[in-house]
Coordinates of C-alpha atoms in Angstrom, one line a residue:
Chain A
M1 CA 17.9 0.4 19.1
W2 CA 21.5 0.5 18.1
T3 CA 20.9 -2.3 15.7
I4 CA 18.3 -0.1 13.9
A5 CA 20.5 3.0 14.1
K6 CA 23.5 1.0 12.7
R7 CA 21.4 -0.2 9.8
E8 CA 20.1 3.3 9.1
I9 CA 23.6 4.7 9.0
G10 CA 24.7 2.0 6.7
S11 CA 21.8 2.6 4.5
Y12 CA 22.4 6.3 4.3
F13 CA 25.9 5.9 3.2
K14 CA 25.0 3.2 0.7
S15 CA 22.6 5.4 -1.1
P16 CA 23.5 8.7 -2.6
I17 CA 21.5 10.6 0.0
A18 CA 24.2 11.2 2.6
Y19 CA 26.7 12.3 0.0
V20 CA 24.3 14.6 -1.8
L21 CA 23.4 16.2 1.5
I22 CA 27.0 16.7 2.6
G23 CA 27.8 18.2 -0.8
L24 CA 24.8 20.5 -0.7
F25 CA 25.7 21.6 2.8
I26 CA 29.3 22.4 2.0
L27 CA 28.2 24.2 -1.1
L28 CA 25.8 26.4 0.8
I29 CA 28.2 27.2 3.6
S30 CA 31.0 28.0 1.1
I31 CA 28.8 30.4 -0.7
F32 CA 28.1 32.3 2.5
F33 CA 31.6 31.9 3.9
W34 CA 33.6 33.1 0.9
P35 CA 32.7 36.8 1.0
R36 CA 33.5 36.9 4.7
L37 CA 36.8 35.3 4.2
Q38 CA 37.7 37.8 1.5
A39 CA 36.7 40.6 3.8
S40 CA 38.9 39.0 6.5
R41 CA 36.1 38.8 9.0
G42 CA 36.5 36.1 11.5
D43 CA 32.9 35.9 12.8
F44 CA 31.9 32.4 11.8
I45 CA 29.1 32.5 14.4
T46 CA 26.9 34.5 12.0
I47 CA 27.3 31.7 9.5
L48 CA 26.1 29.3 12.2
G49 CA 22.8 31.3 12.0
D50 CA 22.7 30.7 8.3
M51 CA 23.5 27.0 8.8
G52 CA 20.4 26.7 10.9
F53 CA 18.4 28.0 8.0
F54 CA 20.1 25.4 5.6
L55 CA 18.8 22.7 7.9
I56 CA 15.3 23.5 6.7
F57 CA 16.2 22.1 3.3
I58 CA 18.6 19.4 4.4
V59 CA 16.6 17.7 7.3
P60 CA 13.5 16.9 5.2
I61 CA 15.6 15.0 2.7
L62 CA 17.6 13.3 5.5
T63 CA 14.5 12.0 7.3
M64 CA 11.9 11.5 4.6
R65 CA 12.6 7.8 4.3
A66 CA 13.1 7.0 7.9
L67 CA 9.8 5.4 8.7
A68 CA 7.9 5.9 5.4
E69 CA 10.2 3.5 3.6
D70 CA 9.7 0.7 6.1
R71 CA 5.9 1.1 5.6
K72 CA 6.2 1.0 1.9
N73 CA 8.6 -2.0 1.7
G74 CA 6.8 -4.0 4.3
T75 CA 9.8 -4.1 6.5
E76 CA 7.7 -2.4 9.1
V77 CA 6.2 -5.9 9.7
L78 CA 9.7 -7.2 10.6
L79 CA 10.4 -4.4 13.0
M80 CA 6.9 -4.5 14.6
T81 CA 6.8 -8.2 15.1
S82 CA 10.3 -8.4 16.5
P83 CA 10.7 -8.3 20.3
T84 CA 11.8 -4.7 20.1
S85 CA 9.6 -1.9 21.5
L86 CA 8.3 0.8 19.2
Y87 CA 10.2 3.4 21.3
K88 CA 13.5 1.7 20.4
I89 CA 12.5 1.6 16.8
V90 CA 11.7 5.3 16.6
V91 CA 14.8 6.3 18.7
G92 CA 17.0 4.0 16.5
K93 CA 15.7 5.8 13.4
F94 CA 16.4 9.1 15.0
I95 CA 19.9 8.2 16.0
G96 CA 20.6 7.0 12.5
A97 CA 19.6 10.2 10.9
Y98 CA 21.3 12.2 13.7
T99 CA 24.6 10.5 13.1
V100 CA 24.5 11.6 9.4
F101 CA 23.8 15.1 10.7
L102 CA 26.8 14.8 13.0
V103 CA 29.0 13.9 10.1
I104 CA 27.7 16.9 8.2
T105 CA 28.3 19.2 11.2
G106 CA 31.8 17.7 11.7
I107 CA 32.6 18.6 8.1
S108 CA 31.5 22.2 8.7
F109 CA 34.3 22.5 11.2
I110 CA 36.6 23.0 8.2
Y111 CA 35.5 26.6 8.1
P112 CA 36.3 27.7 11.6
L113 CA 39.5 25.8 11.2
I114 CA 40.3 27.9 8.1
I115 CA 39.7 31.0 10.3
V116 CA 42.0 29.7 13.0
I117 CA 44.7 28.8 10.5
M118 CA 44.5 32.3 9.1
G119 CA 45.0 33.8 12.5
G120 CA 41.6 33.9 14.0
V121 CA 40.4 32.3 17.2
F122 CA 37.9 29.6 18.0
T123 CA 35.9 31.5 20.5
I124 CA 33.8 30.3 23.4
Q125 CA 30.8 31.8 21.7
L126 CA 31.4 29.6 18.7
T127 CA 31.5 26.5 21.0
G128 CA 28.2 27.6 22.4
G129 CA 26.9 28.3 18.9
Y130 CA 27.8 24.8 17.9
I131 CA 26.1 23.3 20.9
G132 CA 23.0 25.2 19.8
F133 CA 23.3 24.0 16.3
L134 CA 23.5 20.4 17.5
L135 CA 20.4 20.8 19.6
L136 CA 18.5 22.5 16.8
G137 CA 19.5 19.7 14.5
A138 CA 18.0 17.2 17.0
A139 CA 14.7 19.1 17.2
F140 CA 14.5 19.4 13.4
I141 CA 15.3 15.7 12.8
A142 CA 12.7 14.7 15.4
I143 CA 10.1 16.7 13.3
G144 CA 11.3 15.0 10.2
I145 CA 11.0 11.6 11.8
L146 CA 7.4 12.5 12.9
A147 CA 6.6 13.5 9.3
S148 CA 7.9 10.2 8.0
A149 CA 5.6 8.4 10.3
V150 CA 2.4 9.9 9.0
T151 CA 2.7 8.8 5.4
E152 CA 4.3 6.0 3.4
N153 CA 5.2 8.4 0.6
Q154 CA 8.7 9.8 1.0
I155 CA 8.0 12.9 -1.1
I156 CA 4.9 13.8 1.0
S157 CA 6.9 13.1 4.1
A158 CA 9.6 15.5 2.9
I159 CA 7.1 18.2 2.1
I160 CA 5.4 17.9 5.4
S161 CA 8.6 18.3 7.3
F162 CA 9.8 21.1 5.1
V163 CA 6.6 23.1 5.6
A164 CA 6.6 22.4 9.3
L165 CA 10.2 23.6 9.7
L166 CA 9.6 26.6 7.5
V167 CA 6.6 27.6 9.7
M168 CA 8.8 27.2 12.8
W169 CA 11.5 29.4 11.2
V170 CA 9.1 32.2 10.5
A171 CA 7.0 31.6 13.6
D172 CA 8.6 34.4 15.5
T173 CA 8.0 37.0 12.9
L174 CA 4.4 35.7 12.4
A175 CA 3.8 35.8 16.1
T176 CA 4.4 39.5 16.4
T177 CA 2.2 40.1 13.3
V178 CA -0.7 37.9 14.3
G179 CA -0.7 38.5 18.1
G180 CA -3.3 37.0 20.4
I181 CA -3.5 33.3 21.3
V182 CA -2.2 32.2 17.9
G183 CA 0.8 34.5 18.4
V184 CA 1.5 33.0 21.8
I185 CA 1.3 29.5 20.3
L186 CA 3.6 30.4 17.4
E187 CA 6.1 32.0 19.8
W188 CA 6.0 28.8 21.8
I189 CA 6.9 26.6 18.9
S190 CA 9.5 29.0 17.6
L191 CA 12.7 27.0 17.7
I192 CA 14.5 29.8 16.0
S193 CA 14.2 32.4 18.7
R194 CA 15.8 29.8 21.0
Y195 CA 18.5 29.1 18.5
Q196 CA 19.3 32.8 18.0
V197 CA 20.2 33.0 21.6
F198 CA 23.0 30.5 20.9
T199 CA 24.2 32.3 17.8
K200 CA 24.6 35.5 19.8
G201 CA 27.1 33.5 21.8
I202 CA 25.0 32.9 24.9
L203 CA 24.7 29.3 26.3
G204 CA 21.2 29.6 27.8
L205 CA 20.2 26.7 30.1
A206 CA 16.5 27.4 29.4
E207 CA 17.1 27.1 25.7
V208 CA 19.1 23.9 26.1
V209 CA 16.3 22.4 28.1
Y210 CA 13.7 23.6 25.7
L211 CA 15.3 22.1 22.6
L212 CA 16.0 18.8 24.3
S213 CA 12.5 18.4 25.6
F214 CA 11.1 19.5 22.3
T215 CA 13.0 16.6 20.7
I216 CA 11.8 14.1 23.2
V217 CA 8.2 15.2 23.0
I218 CA 8.2 15.0 19.2
L219 CA 9.7 11.5 19.3
F220 CA 7.2 10.5 21.9
L221 CA 4.4 11.8 19.6
T222 CA 5.8 9.8 16.8
V223 CA 5.4 6.6 18.7
R224 CA 1.9 7.6 19.7
I225 CA 1.0 8.3 16.1
I226 CA 2.3 4.9 14.9
E227 CA 0.4 3.1 17.6
R228 CA -2.8 5.0 16.9
R229 CA -2.5 4.2 13.2
R230 CA -2.2 0.5 14.0
W231 CA -5.4 0.6 16.0
V232 CA -7.4 2.7 13.7
Q233 CA -6.7 1.6 10.2
G234 CA -4.9 -1.6 10.9
Chain B
M1 CA 0.7 -23.7 21.8
I2 CA -1.4 -21.2 19.9
E3 CA -4.9 -20.4 21.1
I4 CA -7.2 -18.1 19.1
I5 CA -10.3 -17.3 20.9
N6 CA -13.3 -15.4 19.4
L7 CA -11.0 -13.3 17.3
T8 CA -12.6 -10.4 15.4
K9 CA -11.0 -7.7 13.3
K10 CA -12.9 -4.9 11.7
Y11 CA -11.4 -2.3 9.3
G12 CA -13.9 0.4 9.8
Q13 CA -17.2 -1.1 8.8
I14 CA -15.7 -4.1 7.0
V15 CA -15.4 -7.2 9.1
A16 CA -12.2 -9.0 7.9
V17 CA -12.2 -11.7 10.6
N18 CA -15.4 -12.6 12.3
N19 CA -15.3 -14.3 15.7
I20 CA -12.9 -17.2 14.8
S21 CA -11.5 -19.6 17.3
F22 CA -9.0 -22.5 16.9
T23 CA -6.1 -23.9 18.6
V24 CA -2.8 -25.4 17.4
K25 CA -1.1 -27.9 19.5
K26 CA 2.7 -28.0 20.1
G27 CA 4.5 -29.6 17.2
E28 CA 1.5 -29.5 14.9
I29 CA 1.6 -28.2 11.4
V30 CA -1.7 -26.5 10.4
G31 CA -2.7 -25.4 7.0
F32 CA -4.7 -22.2 6.9
L33 CA -6.7 -22.3 3.7
G34 CA -9.0 -19.8 2.0
P35 CA -9.6 -17.9 -1.1
N36 CA -7.9 -14.5 -1.5
G37 CA -9.4 -11.9 0.8
A38 CA -10.8 -14.5 3.2
G39 CA -8.9 -13.0 6.2
K40 CA -5.9 -15.3 6.3
S41 CA -3.3 -12.6 6.3
T42 CA -5.2 -10.5 8.8
T43 CA -5.4 -13.4 11.2
M44 CA -1.7 -14.0 10.9
N45 CA -0.9 -10.3 11.3
I46 CA -2.8 -10.4 14.6
I47 CA -1.2 -13.6 15.9
T48 CA 2.2 -12.1 15.3
G49 CA 1.3 -8.8 17.0
Y50 CA 1.6 -6.6 13.9
L51 CA -2.1 -5.6 14.1
P52 CA -4.2 -5.4 17.2
S53 CA -7.5 -7.3 17.1
T54 CA -10.8 -5.6 17.5
A55 CA -12.0 -8.3 19.9
G56 CA -10.9 -11.6 21.1
T57 CA -7.6 -12.9 22.3
V58 CA -4.6 -14.7 20.9
K59 CA -2.3 -16.7 23.2
V60 CA 1.0 -18.2 22.3
D61 CA 2.5 -20.5 24.9
G62 CA 0.2 -19.1 27.4
Y63 CA 1.2 -15.4 26.8
D64 CA -1.4 -13.0 25.6
I65 CA -0.3 -10.9 22.6
L66 CA -2.0 -7.8 23.9
T67 CA -0.6 -7.8 27.4
Q68 CA 2.7 -9.6 26.9
P69 CA 3.6 -8.9 23.3
K70 CA 7.3 -9.2 23.9
E71 CA 7.1 -12.8 25.2
V72 CA 4.9 -13.8 22.2
K73 CA 7.1 -12.1 19.7
K74 CA 10.2 -13.8 21.0
R75 CA 8.5 -17.2 20.3
I76 CA 7.3 -16.4 16.8
G77 CA 9.1 -16.4 13.5
Y78 CA 6.9 -14.6 10.9
L79 CA 7.1 -14.7 7.1
P80 CA 4.5 -12.1 5.9
E81 CA 3.0 -12.2 2.4
A82 CA 5.6 -9.8 1.1
P83 CA 9.0 -10.8 2.6
P84 CA 10.2 -7.8 4.7
L85 CA 13.6 -7.3 3.1
Y86 CA 16.0 -4.4 3.1
R87 CA 17.1 -4.5 -0.5
D88 CA 20.2 -2.4 0.0
M89 CA 21.8 -5.1 2.2
T90 CA 23.5 -8.4 1.3
V91 CA 22.0 -11.6 2.6
T92 CA 24.5 -11.9 5.4
E93 CA 24.2 -8.3 6.4
Y94 CA 20.4 -8.6 6.5
L95 CA 20.4 -11.8 8.5
R96 CA 22.9 -10.3 11.0
F97 CA 20.6 -7.3 11.3
V98 CA 17.6 -9.6 12.0
S99 CA 19.7 -11.6 14.5
S100 CA 20.5 -8.4 16.5
L101 CA 16.9 -7.2 16.2
K102 CA 15.6 -10.5 17.7
G103 CA 18.2 -10.4 20.4
V104 CA 20.3 -13.4 19.4
A105 CA 23.5 -13.4 21.4
R106 CA 26.4 -12.0 19.4
G107 CA 28.5 -15.2 19.8
K108 CA 25.7 -17.4 18.5
Q109 CA 24.8 -15.3 15.5
Q110 CA 27.4 -16.5 13.1
G111 CA 26.8 -20.2 13.7
Q112 CA 23.0 -19.9 13.6
M113 CA 23.1 -17.8 10.4
A114 CA 25.3 -20.4 8.7
D115 CA 22.9 -23.2 9.7
I116 CA 19.9 -21.3 8.4
M117 CA 21.5 -20.4 5.1
E118 CA 22.5 -24.0 4.6
L119 CA 18.9 -25.2 5.4
V120 CA 17.2 -22.8 3.0
G121 CA 19.9 -23.1 0.4
L122 CA 21.3 -19.6 0.5
T123 CA 24.9 -20.3 1.4
D124 CA 26.1 -19.7 -2.2
H125 CA 24.2 -16.4 -2.3
R126 CA 25.2 -15.0 1.1
K127 CA 27.3 -12.2 -0.3
R128 CA 24.9 -11.0 -2.8
L129 CA 22.7 -7.9 -2.6
I130 CA 19.1 -8.8 -1.9
D131 CA 18.1 -6.4 -4.6
N132 CA 19.9 -8.5 -7.1
L133 CA 18.3 -11.8 -6.1
S134 CA 15.5 -13.5 -8.0
K135 CA 12.1 -13.7 -6.5
G136 CA 12.6 -17.3 -5.4
Y137 CA 15.8 -16.5 -3.6
R138 CA 14.2 -13.4 -1.9
Q139 CA 11.5 -15.7 -0.7
R140 CA 14.2 -17.9 0.8
V141 CA 15.7 -14.9 2.5
G142 CA 12.3 -14.2 3.9
L143 CA 12.0 -17.7 5.3
A144 CA 15.5 -17.5 6.7
Q145 CA 14.6 -14.3 8.5
A146 CA 11.7 -16.1 10.1
L147 CA 14.0 -18.8 11.3
V148 CA 16.4 -16.5 13.0
G149 CA 16.4 -16.8 16.8
N150 CA 15.2 -20.4 16.5
P151 CA 11.5 -19.6 17.3
E152 CA 9.2 -22.4 18.5
V153 CA 6.4 -21.1 16.3
L154 CA 6.5 -20.3 12.7
I155 CA 3.8 -18.4 10.9
L156 CA 4.2 -18.5 7.2
D157 CA 1.9 -16.5 4.9
E158 CA 1.9 -18.1 1.5
P159 CA 5.5 -19.2 1.6
T160 CA 5.6 -20.6 -1.9
V161 CA 3.8 -17.9 -3.8
G162 CA 5.6 -16.7 -6.9
L163 CA 8.1 -19.5 -7.0
D164 CA 8.7 -21.9 -9.9
P165 CA 7.7 -25.6 -9.4
K166 CA 11.2 -26.7 -8.6
Q167 CA 11.6 -24.0 -5.9
I168 CA 8.2 -24.8 -4.5
I169 CA 9.2 -28.4 -4.0
E170 CA 12.4 -27.3 -2.3
I171 CA 10.7 -24.9 0.0
R172 CA 8.1 -27.5 1.0
R173 CA 10.9 -29.9 1.8
V174 CA 12.5 -27.2 4.0
I175 CA 9.2 -26.6 5.8
K176 CA 8.6 -30.3 6.3
A177 CA 12.1 -30.6 7.8
L178 CA 11.3 -27.6 10.1
A179 CA 8.0 -29.1 11.2
E180 CA 9.8 -31.8 13.2
E181 CA 10.5 -29.6 16.2
R182 CA 8.2 -26.6 15.6
T183 CA 4.7 -25.5 15.6
I184 CA 3.7 -24.1 12.2
I185 CA 0.8 -22.3 10.7
L186 CA 1.0 -22.0 7.0
S187 CA -1.5 -20.2 4.8
S188 CA -2.1 -20.9 1.2
H189 CA -4.7 -20.8 -1.4
I190 CA -3.0 -23.6 -3.2
L191 CA -4.5 -26.9 -2.1
P192 CA -2.0 -29.5 -3.1
E193 CA 0.4 -27.6 -1.0
V194 CA -1.6 -27.9 2.1
S195 CA -2.4 -31.5 1.6
A196 CA 1.2 -32.2 0.9
I197 CA 2.6 -30.6 4.1
C198 CA -0.1 -30.2 6.7
E199 CA -1.6 -32.6 9.2
R200 CA -4.6 -30.4 9.8
V201 CA -6.5 -27.8 7.8
V202 CA -8.5 -24.8 8.9
I203 CA -10.6 -23.5 6.0
I204 CA -11.5 -19.8 6.3
N205 CA -13.9 -18.0 4.1
N206 CA -15.4 -14.5 4.4
G207 CA -13.8 -14.1 7.7
V208 CA -15.3 -17.2 9.4
I209 CA -14.0 -20.8 9.8
A210 CA -15.8 -22.9 7.2
A211 CA -14.3 -26.2 8.2
E212 CA -11.6 -27.5 10.4
D213 CA -10.2 -31.1 10.6
T214 CA -7.4 -33.3 9.7
T215 CA -6.7 -33.6 6.0
S216 CA -7.7 -37.2 5.8
R217 CA -10.9 -36.8 7.9
L218 CA -12.0 -33.9 5.8
S219 CA -11.8 -36.1 2.8
D220 CA -13.7 -38.9 4.5
D221 CA -16.5 -36.6 5.4
I222 CA -17.1 -35.8 1.8
N223 CA -16.4 -39.3 0.5
Q224 CA -19.4 -40.8 2.2
F225 CA -20.7 -40.4 -1.3
L226 CA -19.2 -42.7 -3.8
K227 CA -18.6 -41.2 -7.2
L228 CA -18.2 -43.2 -10.4
T229 CA -17.4 -42.0 -13.8
M230 CA -18.5 -44.4 -16.5
I231 CA -18.6 -44.6 -20.3
I232 CA -21.5 -46.7 -21.4
M233 CA -22.7 -47.6 -24.9
G234 CA -26.4 -47.5 -25.7
N235 CA -29.5 -45.4 -25.5
Q236 CA -29.0 -42.6 -23.1
E237 CA -32.5 -42.4 -21.8
K238 CA -32.7 -46.2 -21.2
I239 CA -29.4 -46.2 -19.4
V240 CA -30.3 -43.4 -17.0
K241 CA -33.6 -45.1 -16.3
T242 CA -32.0 -48.4 -15.6
I243 CA -29.4 -47.1 -13.3
K244 CA -31.9 -45.0 -11.4
T245 CA -33.7 -48.2 -10.4
I246 CA -30.6 -49.4 -8.6
D247 CA -30.9 -49.2 -4.8
G248 CA -28.4 -46.7 -3.4
V249 CA -28.0 -44.5 -6.5
K250 CA -28.6 -40.8 -5.5
Y251 CA -27.7 -39.0 -8.7
I252 CA -26.9 -39.7 -12.3
E253 CA -25.9 -37.3 -14.9
A254 CA -25.2 -37.9 -18.6
A255 CA -22.2 -35.8 -19.6
A256 CA -20.3 -35.6 -22.8
K257 CA -20.6 -37.9 -25.8
T258 CA -17.3 -39.7 -26.1
E259 CA -17.7 -42.0 -29.2
D260 CA -20.5 -43.1 -31.4
N261 CA -23.5 -44.1 -29.3
A262 CA -21.5 -43.9 -26.1
Y263 CA -21.8 -41.3 -23.3
K264 CA -20.0 -40.4 -20.2
Y265 CA -22.0 -40.7 -17.0
I266 CA -21.4 -39.5 -13.5
I267 CA -23.1 -41.6 -10.8
E268 CA -23.2 -40.8 -7.2
S269 CA -24.4 -43.2 -4.6
D270 CA -24.2 -43.8 -0.8
K271 CA -23.0 -47.4 -1.1
D272 CA -21.0 -49.5 -3.5
V273 CA -23.2 -50.1 -6.6
R274 CA -20.6 -51.2 -9.1
E275 CA -21.7 -54.8 -9.2
Q276 CA -25.4 -53.9 -9.6
V277 CA -24.7 -51.4 -12.3
F278 CA -22.8 -54.1 -14.2
Y279 CA -25.5 -56.7 -14.1
K280 CA -28.4 -54.3 -14.8
L281 CA -26.6 -52.8 -17.7
A282 CA -25.6 -56.2 -19.1
K283 CA -29.3 -57.3 -18.9
A284 CA -30.3 -54.1 -20.7
G285 CA -27.7 -54.8 -23.3
C286 CA -25.7 -51.7 -22.7
P287 CA -22.0 -52.5 -22.4
I288 CA -19.8 -50.5 -19.9
L289 CA -16.7 -49.4 -21.9
E290 CA -14.9 -47.7 -19.0
S291 CA -15.5 -47.3 -15.3
K292 CA -13.4 -45.4 -12.7
P293 CA -14.1 -44.4 -9.2
S294 CA -13.3 -40.7 -8.4
T295 CA -12.4 -39.8 -4.8
M296 CA -12.8 -36.2 -3.8
T297 CA -9.6 -34.3 -3.3
L298 CA -9.0 -31.5 -1.0
E299 CA -9.8 -29.2 -3.9
D300 CA -13.3 -30.6 -4.1
I301 CA -13.7 -30.2 -0.3
F302 CA -12.5 -26.7 -0.5
I303 CA -14.8 -25.6 -3.3
N304 CA -17.6 -27.5 -1.7
V305 CA -17.1 -25.7 1.7
V306 CA -16.6 -22.3 0.1
T307 CA -19.5 -22.4 -2.3
Q308 CA -21.8 -23.9 0.4
G309 CA -20.9 -20.9 2.6
T310 CA -21.8 -18.5 -0.1
E311 CA -25.0 -20.2 -0.9
D312 CA -26.1 -20.2 2.7
K313 CA -26.0 -16.4 2.5

């Protein structure tokens, strides 16, 4: 598991992907952060809300190659015929992508730091918000990993996860419009409504459990999908 | 060591492997031979646990691949048709990754990797990026990968494909060296390769086993017929007639004209007729200019077996 995670991390930082994503993320936050800084408003927590939205663009690029690339290159054979379980392979891939996400998140600490330096405070709410952000990232990356398991084409994988994340982002709004059973289902998969609780500065236990179990269930599904594909199409 | 019992694999409606069974004893080196698309790679993918079978069982060292995949996978080193390489890694990085993946103890990794790289001739290239290696060297890295963890069984799918003749000879030498203490299944559609390395051959065609025996015995089977190629001077009709009268001759065919008034003949018989042919032709006044016996090679056996199989259908 750690072997695979370690290789993934190495691979991310050898290719331009990690750097491009970090650059993109910093650029996006800066664009949103600058006006606030000028207006001397110290509420970084609202930016955390925006950062959740940026993840919709960043995560698909981060995870698109995770499993798809192995299938395309034939390295899947190596992983599958090694005495490692499929769970460890999938979780290893997840940890690899998540580590890059952690690096990106770590870099975003620059902004609250700027606020603190300029006389603001790093509030408890912001800590809660960051915990929420880390959990949201986990759930998003799990979806990205799942998307990379269904195809061997990285672009398609990225598009699938982008669309899936986008649907989840607007699920809440859609739910109220659609109503009925579909509305209930949409509400149920709405990661955002859970995340918004964090960005309001509340550390809700129910939301923590929800996001964690969401991640685990999606990773479990990924394993099942790969297994099923092996049986069906060979 | 390896038991394959009634193995079947279907891709939808297409039957890739149809009810094949064979066993490989410990220490044996078996050639798995067949034309492209015969089901060689599919069978190997099943033995190594990459693909599940539709029916039938595969056992390695007594462990079933379906129920105890981990035990089986620990014992097998697999070189698939396309070497499973991470091109963004150097040779050493890659082999270290494979070592950890296969659970080689950390302390042993370095030494084992050095041994393997020495064996397959990669030591001088260990710091190079796999992406920058030539095809032949990538194939070596693939072979090195299969050797990591010192597995008892090696499954090699077309190990010499795409290599230049010098590299082929080297890789064969490596495989022969490995065979001393390991059980090996090696697939190929190149016949001299199999006859050069393997003790026993399993010929597969259209998903079924067409023949299975030791390399020498397979040749014997076919060589119950004696084949002579002769160049004889004289009237073609007369010669054919004369030879046909000889006891034991099963078949005669006049082939190309070689020089003035001389033709090439192919004679097949079920016993040695060379002496008879000489006397009869001398009597008829037709001198033999050239005579050579032709033994059947593995190539002939292969074509024989494969075409027979198709004709039966």
